[in-house]
Coordinates of C-alpha atoms in Angstrom, one line a residue:
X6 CA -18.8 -9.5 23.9
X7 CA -17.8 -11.1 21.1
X8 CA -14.5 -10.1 19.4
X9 CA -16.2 -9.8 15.8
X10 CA -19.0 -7.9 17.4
X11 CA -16.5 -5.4 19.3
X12 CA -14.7 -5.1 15.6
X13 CA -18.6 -4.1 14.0
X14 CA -19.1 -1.6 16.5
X15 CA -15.9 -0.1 16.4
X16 CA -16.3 -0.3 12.8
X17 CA -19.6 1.2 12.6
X18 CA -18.2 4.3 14.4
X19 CA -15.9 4.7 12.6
X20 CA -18.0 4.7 9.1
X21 CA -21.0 6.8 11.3
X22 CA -17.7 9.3 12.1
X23 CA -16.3 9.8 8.3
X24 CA -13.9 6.6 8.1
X25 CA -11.0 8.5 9.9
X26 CA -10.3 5.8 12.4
X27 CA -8.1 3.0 10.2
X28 CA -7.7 4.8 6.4
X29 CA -8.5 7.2 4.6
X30 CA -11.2 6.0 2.9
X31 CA -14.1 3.8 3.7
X32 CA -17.8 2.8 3.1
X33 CA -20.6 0.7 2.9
X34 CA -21.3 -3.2 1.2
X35 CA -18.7 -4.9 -0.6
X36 CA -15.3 -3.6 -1.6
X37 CA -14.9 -1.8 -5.1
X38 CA -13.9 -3.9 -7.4
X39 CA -11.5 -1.7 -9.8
X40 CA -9.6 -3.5 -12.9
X41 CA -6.4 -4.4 -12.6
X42 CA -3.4 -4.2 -14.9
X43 CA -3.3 -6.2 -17.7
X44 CA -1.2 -8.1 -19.2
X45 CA 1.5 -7.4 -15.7
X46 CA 5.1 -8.5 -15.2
X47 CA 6.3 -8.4 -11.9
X48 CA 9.8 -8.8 -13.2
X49 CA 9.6 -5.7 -14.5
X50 CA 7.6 -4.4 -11.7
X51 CA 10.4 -5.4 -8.9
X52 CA 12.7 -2.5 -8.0
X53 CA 12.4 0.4 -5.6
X54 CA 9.6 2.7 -5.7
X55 CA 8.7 6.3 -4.2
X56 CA 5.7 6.9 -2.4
X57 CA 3.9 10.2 -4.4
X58 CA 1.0 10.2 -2.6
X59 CA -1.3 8.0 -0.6
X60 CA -4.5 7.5 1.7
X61 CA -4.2 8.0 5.0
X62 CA -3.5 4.9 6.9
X63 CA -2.7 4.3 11.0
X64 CA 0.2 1.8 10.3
X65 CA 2.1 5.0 8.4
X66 CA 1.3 7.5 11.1
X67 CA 3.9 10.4 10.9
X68 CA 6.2 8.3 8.1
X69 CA 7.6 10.3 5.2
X70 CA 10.3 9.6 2.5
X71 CA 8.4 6.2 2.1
X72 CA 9.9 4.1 0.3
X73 CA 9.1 0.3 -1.2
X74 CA 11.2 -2.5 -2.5
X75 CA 10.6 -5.6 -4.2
X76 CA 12.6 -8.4 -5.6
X77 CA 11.7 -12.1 -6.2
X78 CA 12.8 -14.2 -3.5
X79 CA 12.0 -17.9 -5.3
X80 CA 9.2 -19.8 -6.9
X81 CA 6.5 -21.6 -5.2
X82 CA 7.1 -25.1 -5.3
X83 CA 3.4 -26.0 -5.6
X84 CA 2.0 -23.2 -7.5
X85 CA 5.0 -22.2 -9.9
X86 CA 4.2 -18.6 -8.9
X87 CA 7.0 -16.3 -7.4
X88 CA 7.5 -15.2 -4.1
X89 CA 9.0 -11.7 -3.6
X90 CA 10.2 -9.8 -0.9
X91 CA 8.7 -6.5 0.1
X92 CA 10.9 -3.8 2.4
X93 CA 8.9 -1.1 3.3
X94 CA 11.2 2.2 4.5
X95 CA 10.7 5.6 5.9
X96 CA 11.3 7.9 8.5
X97 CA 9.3 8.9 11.2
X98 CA 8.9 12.0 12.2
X99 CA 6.8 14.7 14.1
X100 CA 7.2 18.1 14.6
X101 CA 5.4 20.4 16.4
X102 CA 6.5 24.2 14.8
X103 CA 10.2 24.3 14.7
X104 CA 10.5 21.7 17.5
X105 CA 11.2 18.0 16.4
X106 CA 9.6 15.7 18.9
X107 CA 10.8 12.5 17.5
X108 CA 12.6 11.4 13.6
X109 CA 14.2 8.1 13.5
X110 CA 14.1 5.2 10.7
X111 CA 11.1 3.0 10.0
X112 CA 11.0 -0.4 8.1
X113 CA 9.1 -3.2 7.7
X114 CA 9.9 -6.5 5.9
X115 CA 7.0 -9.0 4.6
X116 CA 6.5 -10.9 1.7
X117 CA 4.2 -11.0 -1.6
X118 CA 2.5 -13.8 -3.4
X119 CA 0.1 -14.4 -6.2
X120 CA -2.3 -16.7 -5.1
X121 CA -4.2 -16.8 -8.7
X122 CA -1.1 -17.0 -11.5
X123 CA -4.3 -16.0 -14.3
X124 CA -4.6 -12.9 -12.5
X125 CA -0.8 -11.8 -11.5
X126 CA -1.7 -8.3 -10.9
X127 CA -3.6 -9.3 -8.1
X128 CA -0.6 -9.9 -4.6
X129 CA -1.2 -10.2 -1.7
X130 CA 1.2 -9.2 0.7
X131 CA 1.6 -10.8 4.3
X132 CA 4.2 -8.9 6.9
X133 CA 5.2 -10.9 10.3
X134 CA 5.7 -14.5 11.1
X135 CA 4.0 -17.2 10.8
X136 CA 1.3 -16.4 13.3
X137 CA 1.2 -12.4 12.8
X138 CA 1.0 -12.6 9.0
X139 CA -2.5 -14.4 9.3
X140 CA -3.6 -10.7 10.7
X141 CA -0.9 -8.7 9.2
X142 CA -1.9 -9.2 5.4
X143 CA -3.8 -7.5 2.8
X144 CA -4.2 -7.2 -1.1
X145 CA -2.1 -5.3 -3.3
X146 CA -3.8 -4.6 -7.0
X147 CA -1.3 -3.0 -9.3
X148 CA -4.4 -1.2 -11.1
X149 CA -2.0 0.5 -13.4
X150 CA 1.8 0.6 -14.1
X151 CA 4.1 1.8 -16.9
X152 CA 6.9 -0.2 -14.9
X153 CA 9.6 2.9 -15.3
X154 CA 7.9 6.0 -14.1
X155 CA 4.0 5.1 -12.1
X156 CA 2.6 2.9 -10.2
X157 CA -1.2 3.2 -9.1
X158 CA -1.8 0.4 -6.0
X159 CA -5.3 -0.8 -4.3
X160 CA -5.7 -2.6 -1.2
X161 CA -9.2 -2.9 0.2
X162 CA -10.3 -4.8 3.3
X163 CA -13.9 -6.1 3.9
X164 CA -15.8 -6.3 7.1
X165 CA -17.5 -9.2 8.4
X166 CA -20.1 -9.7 6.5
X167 CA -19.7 -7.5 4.1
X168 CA -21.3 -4.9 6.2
X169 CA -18.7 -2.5 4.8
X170 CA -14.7 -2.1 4.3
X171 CA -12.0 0.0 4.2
X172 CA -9.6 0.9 1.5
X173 CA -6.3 2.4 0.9
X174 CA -4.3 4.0 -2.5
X175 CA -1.4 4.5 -3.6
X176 CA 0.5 6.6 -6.1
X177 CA 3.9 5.3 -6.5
X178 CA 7.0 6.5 -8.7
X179 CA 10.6 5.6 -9.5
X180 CA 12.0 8.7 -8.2
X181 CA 12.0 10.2 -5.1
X182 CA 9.1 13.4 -5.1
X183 CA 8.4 13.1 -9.0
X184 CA 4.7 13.7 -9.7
X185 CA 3.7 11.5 -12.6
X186 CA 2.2 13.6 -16.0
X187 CA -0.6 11.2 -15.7
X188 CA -2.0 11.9 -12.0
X189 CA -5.5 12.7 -13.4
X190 CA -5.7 9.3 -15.2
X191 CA -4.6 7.6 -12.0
X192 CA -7.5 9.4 -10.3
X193 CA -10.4 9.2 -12.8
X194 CA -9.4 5.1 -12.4
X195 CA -10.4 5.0 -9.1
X196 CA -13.1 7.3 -9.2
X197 CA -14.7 5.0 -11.8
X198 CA -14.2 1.9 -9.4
X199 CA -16.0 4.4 -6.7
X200 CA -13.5 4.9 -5.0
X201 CA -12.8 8.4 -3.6
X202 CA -9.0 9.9 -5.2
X203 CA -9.7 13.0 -2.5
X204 CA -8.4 10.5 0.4
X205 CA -5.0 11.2 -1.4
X206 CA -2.6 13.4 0.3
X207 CA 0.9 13.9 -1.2
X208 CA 4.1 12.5 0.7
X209 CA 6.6 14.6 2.1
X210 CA 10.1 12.8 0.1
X211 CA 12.4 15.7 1.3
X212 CA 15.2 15.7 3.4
X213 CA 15.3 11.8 3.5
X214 CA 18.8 10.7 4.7
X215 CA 19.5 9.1 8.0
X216 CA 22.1 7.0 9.2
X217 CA 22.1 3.2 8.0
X218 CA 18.8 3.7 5.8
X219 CA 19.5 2.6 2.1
X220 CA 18.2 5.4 0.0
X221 CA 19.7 4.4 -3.4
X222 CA 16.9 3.3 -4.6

């Protein structure tokens, strides 16, 4: 069978079945299209950031304590647009009752870009080499940012032909565990967009230290 027709059927399970199988969140047609931030700076939007909360998604399976940071890396040659570099952190951990089953640190180093300077709020980020990155990529809309205390992040991936998509969120602050004062903002933006803020589960950001892993943020 074909590969794009294995990836429709798995994906129509999966939509038939709730959308549990790759995020949080998922449905039918086109992606939703939700505003994005503007006027944005990613200069001041570089930094470390906290996870708050976030859909469910199987490349964080089990990680808490997560944990972004961005800084600009150089300027496009061809494009004038900057080229940052995005370390994702956390441990991984699961427990079953008072039994720890596995906890070590998790991190993950990629890239973002802005392919349309008009539009800056609008990345996409790419993790990998040169050959993974073509499937390890994905947008990152900063929907909404204050740049000191809250970030609110989209990232939606469409299906081939546009039979439907799935979508992740989310909720990011500049300290560890801090829940921003305008959460129900952040949600009514996405609910607006039609997209669901119930896939949003908060993230554990307690007893985050492990050897080697840079938690200064």
């Amino acid at each position: 069978m074909h590969s794009t027709s294995v990836l429709v059927c798995a994906v129509l399970v999966c939509l038939i079945g709730g959308g549990t199988c790759l995020s949080g969140s998922s449905g039918w047609g086109r992606c939703p299209q939700p505003p994005v931030q503007q006027p944005f700076d990613f200069n001041l939007y570089t930094g470390a950031w906290f996870e708050y909360q976030r859909f469910s998604v199987a490349y964080e399976a089990f990680v808490k304590c997560g944990k972004a940071q961005y800084q600009v890396q150089r300027y496009d040659q061809n494009t004038g647009g900057p080229i940052l570099s995005v370390t994702n952190s956390g441990i991984k951990e699961l427990k079953i009752g008072d039994h720890t089953i596995f906890r070590k640190n998790s991190s993950t180093v990629g890239q973002a870009t802005i392919p349309d300077l008009s539009q800056p709020a609008k990345l996409v980020v790419t993790f990998g080499g040169q050959i993974l990155s073509y499937f390890a990529r994905g947008d990152y809309w900063v929907l909404s940012t204050d740049y000191n205390s809250y970030a609110l992040v989209y990232s939606c991936t469409a299906l081939p032909f546009n039979v439907g998509y799935f979508d992740v969120a989310w909720i990011l602050t500049r300290e560890r565990g801090v829940s921003p004062g305008n959460l129900a903002d952040l949600y009514q933006i996405l609910s607006d967009a039609g997209v669901n803020p119930g896939s949003f589960f908060t993230v554990d950001q307690q007893d985050c230290d492990l050897p080697d892993m840079d938690m200064r943020g």
